């Protein structure tokens, strides 16, 4: 699958700092020091509805990760999936009388447009679940042949007990895992399972649903977690730097994925850091496609909102915080964008070398975007109130805001 066009990232003078990031697995902050090529996998959308502000906030966090790494003069190898076949997508297509492939294609196209407008850097590999199926089947067969998976009425389940590290990503107790499993696509109450938490690796073909050749597994379609693992292992290998997504993916998705990968390869860990963004709410509840309390990026764009203002609104919250989208959040971002643009549109200004370092420091400190915005605010306020004569300053500030925050002034 093709991704979307990359906006250019200006090079800044000097060099950025290594990223310190909160890791869900160790429940602490770790400093990542990747080699010349940093490797990151970020879970992509299930394309049955348009990109909402919650999605955009999560992708914004991982876009900052890329920008910090690029500023350290590393390359970034970024992989993202599209869950273009799964229960919620098929259910929505059925409900609305649409062809599921057309629904997935349409919403993926809109996602690309939204990501481009928001200046999110694209992944080098953007892979759909459907196109990954030929790589998934042999992995499931291997897990089964190694005794880490078993069959139940034609479906194949992963045995969580086969991974000694199971539970180490999300650090939840058994009861919490069981509740979340039921809530997030698992089937803990299905009779016959060895452990209620065991997730499906391969679902045997159901009447009226799409299915693919699964070799010795029979016709069917892949489970959700093995989809991301197959894509990540294929393009990044084990021990990559960051596995990313929203906090609702820590369990079961990233927990199960790590277990699949660790059992398949005999290596630990799958990722050096498991990084999770907070949830954005609307009217007091998590924004979610299933509840329908959504603010779409595309709807804001159609209403004439500058994507740079949307981006500033996302950046005004720390990525790990849960926060609420309101009209005020957007109005504040629109006003900030205007102030910033006025400040850099002057022919000269106050020296900005210290600002570059402040923004670098804020972002390397667990992606503290609000601190980065505050630093730019300080320069902008001083600039708007004085008559500095550094002719390179406005350009340097524009390039810094563009390179590190993805905002075009
Ligand atoms: N396709 C799977 C991942 S493999 C999936 O979770 N798709 S999704 O469309 O439901 O979500 C895409 C990303 O947006 C995930 O990282 C998810 O955690 C994140 N996300 C969903 N809702 C919100 C929200 N309200 N706030 C912040 N992030 C969200
Ligand atoms: Zn995923």
Short mmCIF file of C-alpha atoms and ligand atoms in Angstrom, two decimals:
data_model
loop_
_atom_site.label_atom_id
_atom_site.label_comp_id
_atom_site.label_asym_id
_atom_site.label_seq_id
_atom_site.Cartn_x
_atom_site.Cartn_y
_atom_site.Cartn_z
CA UNK A 1 0.00 0.00 0.00
CA UNK A 2 1.31 3.51 -0.69
CA UNK A 3 1.62 5.99 2.18
CA UNK A 4 1.40 9.77 1.71
CA UNK A 5 3.85 12.46 0.61
CA UNK A 6 6.47 13.68 3.06
CA UNK A 7 6.77 17.34 3.86
CA UNK A 8 10.37 18.47 3.88
CA UNK A 9 12.10 18.60 7.28
CA UNK A 10 14.51 21.54 7.45
CA UNK A 11 17.94 20.79 8.94
CA UNK A 12 18.75 22.84 12.03
CA UNK A 13 22.16 24.06 13.17
CA UNK A 14 23.89 21.75 15.65
CA UNK A 15 22.41 18.46 16.72
CA UNK A 16 19.43 17.32 18.80
CA UNK A 17 19.50 15.23 21.97
CA UNK A 18 18.73 11.58 22.44
CA UNK A 19 15.12 10.83 23.24
CA UNK A 20 14.10 9.97 26.77
CA UNK A 21 10.70 8.34 26.71
CA UNK A 22 8.24 6.76 29.11
CA UNK A 23 8.09 2.99 28.61
CA UNK A 24 4.86 1.26 29.63
CA UNK A 25 6.63 -2.07 30.17
CA UNK A 26 9.19 -0.89 32.71
CA UNK A 27 6.90 1.90 33.94
CA UNK A 28 9.74 4.37 33.83
CA UNK A 29 11.59 6.75 31.56
CA UNK A 30 14.35 5.29 29.45
CA UNK A 31 16.89 6.91 27.15
CA UNK A 32 16.86 5.40 23.72
CA UNK A 33 20.16 5.45 21.87
CA UNK A 34 19.39 3.81 18.52
CA UNK A 35 22.06 3.13 15.94
CA UNK A 36 22.25 5.19 12.75
CA UNK A 37 18.79 3.93 11.82
CA UNK A 38 16.09 4.17 14.49
CA UNK A 39 13.24 1.68 14.12
CA UNK A 40 9.63 2.35 15.03
CA UNK A 41 6.32 0.55 14.50
CA UNK A 42 3.11 2.48 15.06
CA UNK A 43 -0.27 0.80 14.91
CA UNK A 44 -2.39 2.25 12.12
CA UNK A 45 -6.11 2.85 11.75
CA UNK A 46 -8.95 0.44 11.24
CA UNK A 47 -10.42 2.31 8.28
CA UNK A 48 -14.16 2.20 8.83
CA UNK A 49 -14.62 5.86 9.68
CA UNK A 50 -12.71 9.10 9.19
CA UNK A 51 -9.63 10.24 11.14
CA UNK A 52 -10.74 11.88 14.37
CA UNK A 53 -8.82 14.15 16.73
CA UNK A 54 -7.94 11.20 18.98
CA UNK A 55 -6.20 9.39 16.13
CA UNK A 56 -4.47 12.60 15.08
CA UNK A 57 -3.20 13.17 18.64
CA UNK A 58 -1.69 9.69 18.80
CA UNK A 59 0.00 10.02 15.38
CA UNK A 60 1.24 13.45 16.38
CA UNK A 61 3.11 11.91 19.33
CA UNK A 62 4.95 9.46 17.11
CA UNK A 63 5.60 12.11 14.50
CA UNK A 64 7.47 14.02 17.21
CA UNK A 65 9.53 10.91 17.93
CA UNK A 66 10.61 10.84 14.28
CA UNK A 67 11.43 14.55 14.30
CA UNK A 68 13.57 14.21 17.44
CA UNK A 69 15.49 11.33 15.89
CA UNK A 70 15.94 13.10 12.54
CA UNK A 71 17.33 16.07 14.46
CA UNK A 72 19.96 13.74 15.99
CA UNK A 73 21.00 13.10 12.35
CA UNK A 74 19.72 9.55 12.40
CA UNK A 75 17.57 7.97 9.76
CA UNK A 76 14.21 6.65 10.84
CA UNK A 77 12.72 3.40 9.66
CA UNK A 78 9.02 3.79 10.33
CA UNK A 79 6.39 1.11 9.70
CA UNK A 80 2.64 1.47 10.07
CA UNK A 81 -0.21 -0.90 9.27
CA UNK A 82 -3.79 -0.51 8.15
CA UNK A 83 -6.21 -3.00 9.69
CA UNK A 84 -8.14 -3.27 6.45
CA UNK A 85 -10.00 -6.42 7.43
CA UNK A 86 -11.37 -6.93 10.94
CA UNK A 87 -14.71 -7.39 12.73
CA UNK A 88 -15.58 -3.69 13.25
CA UNK A 89 -14.87 -2.86 9.60
CA UNK A 90 -16.98 -5.75 8.33
CA UNK A 91 -19.80 -4.89 10.76
CA UNK A 92 -19.86 -1.25 9.65
CA UNK A 93 -19.86 -2.20 5.95
CA UNK A 94 -22.74 -4.60 6.56
CA UNK A 95 -24.70 -2.03 8.60
CA UNK A 96 -24.39 0.61 5.90
CA UNK A 97 -24.76 -1.72 2.92
CA UNK A 98 -21.26 -0.92 1.59
CA UNK A 99 -18.66 -3.17 0.10
CA UNK A 100 -16.03 -3.60 2.86
CA UNK A 101 -13.09 -3.18 0.50
CA UNK A 102 -14.50 0.09 -0.82
CA UNK A 103 -15.13 1.36 2.70
CA UNK A 104 -11.55 0.54 3.72
CA UNK A 105 -10.09 2.15 0.60
CA UNK A 106 -12.15 5.30 0.96
CA UNK A 107 -11.33 5.85 4.62
CA UNK A 108 -7.65 5.03 4.11
CA UNK A 109 -7.50 7.61 1.31
CA UNK A 110 -9.05 10.20 3.61
CA UNK A 111 -6.57 9.29 6.37
CA UNK A 112 -3.69 9.91 3.94
CA UNK A 113 -5.12 13.31 3.09
CA UNK A 114 -5.50 14.20 6.76
CA UNK A 115 -1.97 13.06 7.61
CA UNK A 116 -0.57 15.06 4.69
CA UNK A 117 -2.47 18.19 5.72
CA UNK A 118 -1.21 17.82 9.30
CA UNK A 119 2.38 17.36 8.07
CA UNK A 120 2.76 13.96 9.71
CA UNK A 121 5.82 12.26 8.23
CA UNK A 122 4.83 9.09 6.36
CA UNK A 123 6.04 5.58 7.18
CA UNK A 124 8.46 3.98 4.73
CA UNK A 125 6.29 0.88 4.78
CA UNK A 126 2.52 1.28 4.96
CA UNK A 127 1.09 -2.21 4.98
CA UNK A 128 -2.48 -3.48 4.90
CA UNK A 129 -3.59 -6.55 6.84
CA UNK A 130 -4.88 -8.12 3.63
CA UNK A 131 -1.57 -7.76 1.82
CA UNK A 132 0.21 -9.18 4.89
CA UNK A 133 -1.78 -12.44 4.92
CA UNK A 134 0.78 -14.51 2.94
CA UNK A 135 3.36 -13.63 5.62
CA UNK A 136 0.99 -14.24 8.52
CA UNK A 137 0.01 -17.81 7.65
CA UNK A 138 3.49 -19.35 8.09
CA UNK A 139 3.91 -17.57 11.44
CA UNK A 140 0.68 -19.08 12.76
CA UNK A 141 1.73 -22.49 11.44
CA UNK A 142 5.07 -22.14 13.23
CA UNK A 143 3.40 -21.20 16.51
CA UNK A 144 1.07 -24.17 16.18
CA UNK A 145 3.89 -26.57 15.31
CA UNK A 146 5.89 -25.32 18.31
CA UNK A 147 2.97 -26.09 20.62
CA UNK A 148 2.30 -22.40 21.34
CA UNK A 149 -1.04 -22.42 19.52
CA UNK A 150 -4.01 -24.77 19.42
CA UNK A 151 -7.15 -25.33 17.42
CA UNK A 152 -10.71 -24.82 18.61
CA UNK A 153 -13.47 -25.67 16.13
CA UNK A 154 -11.25 -24.69 13.22
CA UNK A 155 -10.04 -21.42 14.77
CA UNK A 156 -6.45 -21.19 15.99
CA UNK A 157 -5.61 -19.62 19.37
CA UNK A 158 -2.31 -18.47 20.82
CA UNK A 159 -1.51 -19.88 24.23
CA UNK A 160 -0.44 -16.98 26.44
CA UNK A 161 1.24 -19.42 28.78
CA UNK A 162 3.84 -20.17 26.11
CA UNK A 163 5.52 -16.80 26.77
CA UNK A 164 7.34 -16.50 30.10
CA UNK A 165 7.22 -12.71 29.71
CA UNK A 166 3.46 -12.54 29.14
CA UNK A 167 1.97 -9.66 31.15
CA UNK A 168 5.17 -7.64 31.12
CA UNK A 169 4.05 -4.96 28.68
CA UNK A 170 0.87 -3.76 30.38
CA UNK A 171 1.60 -4.90 33.96
CA UNK A 172 -2.07 -5.59 34.70
CA UNK A 173 -3.55 -8.12 37.09
CA UNK A 174 -5.55 -11.11 35.84
CA UNK A 175 -8.96 -9.56 36.50
CA UNK A 176 -8.11 -6.32 34.68
CA UNK A 177 -6.77 -8.33 31.74
CA UNK A 178 -9.95 -10.37 31.56
CA UNK A 179 -12.18 -7.29 31.57
CA UNK A 180 -10.13 -5.50 28.92
CA UNK A 181 -9.93 -8.61 26.79
CA UNK A 182 -13.74 -8.78 26.65
CA UNK A 183 -13.96 -5.06 25.91
CA UNK A 184 -11.29 -4.96 23.22
CA UNK A 185 -11.98 -7.71 20.74
CA UNK A 186 -11.12 -10.82 22.82
CA UNK A 187 -13.48 -13.67 23.73
CA UNK A 188 -12.58 -14.68 27.32
CA UNK A 189 -15.90 -16.48 27.79
CA UNK A 190 -15.65 -18.82 24.82
CA UNK A 191 -15.77 -22.40 26.15
CA UNK A 192 -12.87 -24.70 25.33
CA UNK A 193 -10.05 -22.19 25.54
CA UNK A 194 -6.99 -23.16 27.57
CA UNK A 195 -6.75 -19.71 29.10
CA UNK A 196 -9.61 -17.21 28.78
CA UNK A 197 -7.12 -14.56 27.64
CA UNK A 198 -5.77 -16.58 24.70
CA UNK A 199 -6.22 -14.47 21.54
CA UNK A 200 -7.17 -15.72 18.12
CA UNK A 201 -4.40 -16.10 15.56
CA UNK A 202 -6.48 -17.39 12.69
CA UNK A 203 -10.25 -17.33 12.35
CA UNK A 204 -11.74 -20.07 10.19
CA UNK A 205 -13.93 -18.75 7.34
CA UNK A 206 -17.42 -17.68 8.42
CA UNK A 207 -20.36 -17.71 5.98
CA UNK A 208 -20.80 -14.35 4.28
CA UNK A 209 -17.38 -13.07 5.39
CA UNK A 210 -14.22 -12.70 3.31
CA UNK A 211 -11.63 -15.44 3.69
CA UNK A 212 -8.20 -16.30 2.32
CA UNK A 213 -6.18 -19.42 1.71
CA UNK A 214 -4.47 -20.30 4.99
CA UNK A 215 -2.45 -23.32 3.84
CA UNK A 216 -2.60 -25.99 6.53
CA UNK A 217 -4.77 -23.66 8.64
CA UNK A 218 -7.64 -23.84 6.13
CA UNK A 219 -9.47 -20.84 4.71
CA UNK A 220 -9.95 -17.92 7.05
CA UNK A 221 -8.58 -14.55 8.11
CA UNK A 222 -5.91 -13.42 10.53
CA UNK A 223 -6.32 -12.34 14.14
CA UNK A 224 -5.55 -8.74 14.98
CA UNK A 225 -2.32 -9.04 16.99
CA UNK A 226 -0.49 -11.40 14.65
CA UNK A 227 -1.18 -8.93 11.83
CA UNK A 228 0.98 -6.24 13.43
CA UNK A 229 3.63 -8.73 14.52
CA UNK A 230 4.02 -10.18 11.03
CA UNK A 231 4.40 -6.70 9.55
CA UNK A 232 6.79 -5.50 12.26
CA UNK A 233 9.03 -8.58 12.10
CA UNK A 234 9.06 -8.51 8.31
CA UNK A 235 10.14 -4.88 8.05
CA UNK A 236 11.94 -4.14 11.32
CA UNK A 237 12.99 -7.43 12.92
CA UNK A 238 13.17 -7.98 16.68
CA UNK A 239 14.45 -5.50 19.23
CA UNK A 240 13.23 -2.40 17.41
CA UNK A 241 13.18 0.87 19.30
CA UNK A 242 9.53 1.79 19.78
CA UNK A 243 6.19 0.02 19.53
CA UNK A 244 3.65 2.82 19.58
CA UNK A 245 -0.07 3.42 19.79
CA UNK A 246 -2.77 4.85 22.01
CA UNK A 247 -3.06 3.67 25.61
CA UNK A 248 -6.05 1.51 24.68
CA UNK A 249 -3.62 -0.72 22.75
CA UNK A 250 -1.34 -1.59 25.69
CA UNK A 251 -3.64 -4.47 26.53
CA UNK A 252 -4.42 -6.76 24.85
CA UNK A 253 -2.92 -5.66 21.53
CA UNK A 254 0.67 -4.84 22.41
CA UNK A 255 0.86 -7.41 25.20
CA UNK A 256 -0.23 -10.19 22.84
CA UNK A 257 1.87 -8.93 19.96
CA UNK A 258 5.01 -8.92 22.10
CA UNK A 259 4.25 -12.47 23.25
CA UNK A 260 3.68 -13.72 19.70
CA UNK A 261 6.98 -12.21 18.56
CA UNK A 262 8.95 -13.39 21.58
CA UNK A 263 7.74 -16.99 21.22
CA UNK A 264 8.29 -16.96 17.46
CA UNK A 265 11.89 -15.74 17.68
CA UNK A 266 13.01 -16.85 21.13
CA UNK A 267 14.27 -13.28 21.62
CA UNK A 268 13.27 -10.68 24.19
CA UNK A 269 12.07 -7.98 24.08
CA UNK A 270 10.24 -7.29 20.85
CA UNK A 271 10.62 -3.54 21.36
CA UNK A 272 12.94 -1.51 23.57
CA UNK A 273 10.10 0.81 24.56
CA UNK A 274 6.32 0.46 24.48
CA UNK A 275 5.01 3.97 24.14
CA UNK A 276 1.37 4.91 24.64
CA UNK A 277 -0.47 8.13 23.98
CA UNK A 278 -3.34 9.28 26.19
CA UNK A 279 -6.96 9.25 25.09
CA UNK A 280 -8.73 12.31 23.73
CA UNK A 281 -12.31 12.73 24.91
CA UNK A 282 -15.32 14.66 23.67
CA UNK A 283 -18.17 15.56 26.02
CA UNK A 284 -16.53 13.65 28.85
CA UNK A 285 -16.10 10.33 27.04
CA UNK A 286 -13.24 8.82 25.04
CA UNK A 287 -13.65 9.77 21.39
CA UNK A 288 -14.43 6.51 19.67
CA UNK A 289 -15.85 5.29 16.42
CA UNK A 290 -18.08 2.83 18.22
CA UNK A 291 -19.65 5.58 20.36
CA UNK A 292 -19.74 8.12 17.56
CA UNK A 293 -18.65 11.14 19.66
CA UNK A 294 -16.17 12.31 17.09
CA UNK A 295 -14.53 15.44 15.76
CA UNK A 296 -13.10 14.65 12.35
CA UNK A 297 -9.91 16.22 11.06
CA UNK A 298 -11.44 16.34 7.58
CA UNK A 299 -14.56 18.12 8.85
CA UNK A 300 -12.44 20.79 10.53
CA UNK A 301 -10.44 21.21 7.34
CA UNK A 302 -13.62 21.54 5.28
CA UNK A 303 -14.84 24.17 7.72
CA UNK A 304 -11.73 26.18 6.86
CA UNK A 305 -9.63 25.49 9.96
CA UNK A 306 -5.92 25.76 9.14
CA UNK A 307 -4.31 22.30 9.66
CA UNK A 308 -1.41 24.09 11.38
CA UNK A 309 -3.87 25.25 14.04
CA UNK A 310 -5.17 21.69 14.49
CA UNK A 311 -1.59 20.58 14.94
CA UNK A 312 -0.94 23.30 17.52
CA UNK A 313 -4.06 22.23 19.40
CA UNK A 314 -2.70 18.66 19.57
CA UNK A 315 0.71 19.91 20.66
CA UNK A 316 -0.75 21.94 23.51
CA UNK A 317 -1.33 18.70 25.47
CA UNK A 318 1.30 16.30 26.69
CA UNK A 319 1.04 13.10 24.66
CA UNK A 320 0.60 10.93 27.75
CA UNK A 321 -2.25 12.99 29.18
CA UNK A 322 -5.90 12.13 28.66
CA UNK A 323 -7.56 15.34 27.57
CA UNK A 324 -10.78 16.78 26.31
CA UNK A 325 -11.30 18.42 22.91
CA UNK A 326 -13.29 21.67 23.20
CA UNK A 327 -13.90 24.71 21.03
CA UNK A 328 -11.62 26.66 23.38
CA UNK A 329 -8.69 24.33 22.71
CA UNK A 330 -9.02 25.08 19.01
CA UNK A 331 -9.61 28.82 19.49
CA UNK A 332 -6.46 29.08 21.59
CA UNK A 333 -4.46 27.28 18.91
CA UNK A 334 -5.81 29.56 16.18
CA UNK A 335 -4.80 32.62 18.23
CA UNK A 336 -1.34 31.18 18.94
CA UNK A 337 -0.76 30.46 15.25
CA UNK A 338 -1.62 34.06 14.41
CA UNK A 339 0.79 35.41 17.07
CA UNK A 340 3.58 33.14 15.90
CA UNK A 341 3.05 34.03 12.23
CA UNK A 342 3.10 37.73 13.02
CA UNK A 343 6.36 37.34 14.93
CA UNK A 344 8.21 35.47 12.17
CA UNK A 345 6.89 37.64 9.36
CA UNK A 346 9.08 40.56 10.51
CA UNK A 347 12.35 41.01 8.60
CA UNK A 348 14.50 40.72 11.73
CA UNK A 349 14.18 40.01 15.41
CA UNK A 350 15.61 38.70 18.67
CA UNK A 351 18.34 36.04 18.43
CA UNK A 352 16.79 32.55 18.51
CA UNK A 353 19.72 30.14 19.03
CA UNK A 354 18.74 29.57 22.65
CA UNK A 355 15.17 28.83 21.58
CA UNK A 356 16.33 26.02 19.29
CA UNK A 357 18.02 24.38 22.28
CA UNK A 358 14.97 24.88 24.52
CA UNK A 359 12.66 23.21 22.02
CA UNK A 360 15.14 20.36 21.60
CA UNK A 361 15.42 19.90 25.32
CA UNK A 362 11.63 19.92 25.84
CA UNK A 363 10.98 17.31 23.15
CA UNK A 364 13.83 15.02 24.17
CA UNK A 365 12.32 15.04 27.66
CA UNK A 366 9.49 12.56 27.03
CA UNK A 367 8.14 14.66 24.14
CA UNK A 368 7.12 17.60 26.28
CA UNK A 369 5.39 19.52 23.51
CA UNK A 370 3.58 21.94 25.87
CA UNK A 371 7.00 23.02 27.20
CA UNK A 372 8.21 23.46 23.63
CA UNK A 373 5.19 25.66 22.83
CA UNK A 374 5.82 27.70 25.97
CA UNK A 375 9.41 28.30 24.88
CA UNK A 376 8.27 29.51 21.44
CA UNK A 377 5.57 31.66 23.12
CA UNK A 378 8.25 33.38 25.20
CA UNK A 379 10.36 34.21 22.14
CA UNK A 380 7.27 35.35 20.20
CA UNK A 381 6.06 37.62 23.04
CA UNK A 382 9.49 39.18 23.43
CA UNK A 383 9.83 39.53 19.67
CA UNK A 384 6.45 41.19 19.31
CA UNK A 385 7.32 43.62 22.09
CA UNK A 386 10.80 44.65 20.94
CA UNK A 387 12.83 45.61 17.89
CA UNK A 388 15.64 43.08 17.70
CA UNK A 389 17.88 43.28 14.63
CA UNK A 390 18.99 39.70 14.05
CA UNK A 391 18.07 39.12 10.42
CA UNK A 392 18.40 35.35 10.65
CA UNK A 393 16.11 34.98 13.67
CA UNK A 394 12.62 34.81 12.07
CA UNK A 395 13.80 32.21 9.56
CA UNK A 396 15.49 30.14 12.25
CA UNK A 397 12.33 30.14 14.38
CA UNK A 398 10.21 29.09 11.38
CA UNK A 399 12.58 26.28 10.56
CA UNK A 400 12.69 25.10 14.17
CA UNK A 401 8.91 25.06 14.50
CA UNK A 402 8.65 23.26 11.17
CA UNK A 403 11.43 20.70 11.77
CA UNK A 404 10.65 19.81 15.37
CA UNK A 405 6.93 20.47 15.73
CA UNK A 406 5.66 19.92 12.18
CA UNK A 407 3.99 23.33 12.07
CA UNK A 408 4.39 25.45 8.94
CA UNK A 409 4.36 29.15 9.79
N1 LIG B 1 -5.99 -0.80 13.73
C1 LIG B 1 -5.83 -0.83 15.16
C2 LIG B 1 -4.39 -0.85 15.59
S1 LIG B 1 -3.49 -2.14 14.84
C3 LIG B 1 -6.54 0.35 15.82
O1 LIG B 1 -6.51 0.44 17.03
N2 LIG B 1 -7.15 1.21 14.99
S2 LIG B 1 -7.99 2.48 15.48
O2 LIG B 1 -8.44 3.13 14.27
O3 LIG B 1 -8.98 2.08 16.38
O4 LIG B 1 -7.01 3.42 16.24
C4 LIG B 1 -5.87 3.97 15.60
C5 LIG B 1 -4.95 4.59 16.65
O5 LIG B 1 -5.62 5.70 17.26
C6 LIG B 1 -4.59 3.64 17.79
O6 LIG B 1 -3.23 3.86 18.17
C7 LIG B 1 -5.50 4.05 18.91
O7 LIG B 1 -4.95 3.77 20.18
C8 LIG B 1 -5.61 5.55 18.67
N3 LIG B 1 -6.85 6.12 19.22
C9 LIG B 1 -8.12 5.69 19.01
N4 LIG B 1 -9.00 6.47 19.70
C10 LIG B 1 -8.27 7.42 20.32
C11 LIG B 1 -8.59 8.54 21.20
N5 LIG B 1 -9.83 8.82 21.52
N6 LIG B 1 -7.56 9.28 21.65
C12 LIG B 1 -6.28 9.02 21.32
N7 LIG B 1 -5.91 7.99 20.51
C13 LIG B 1 -6.89 7.21 20.02
ZN1 LIG B 2 -1.53 -2.86 15.80
#
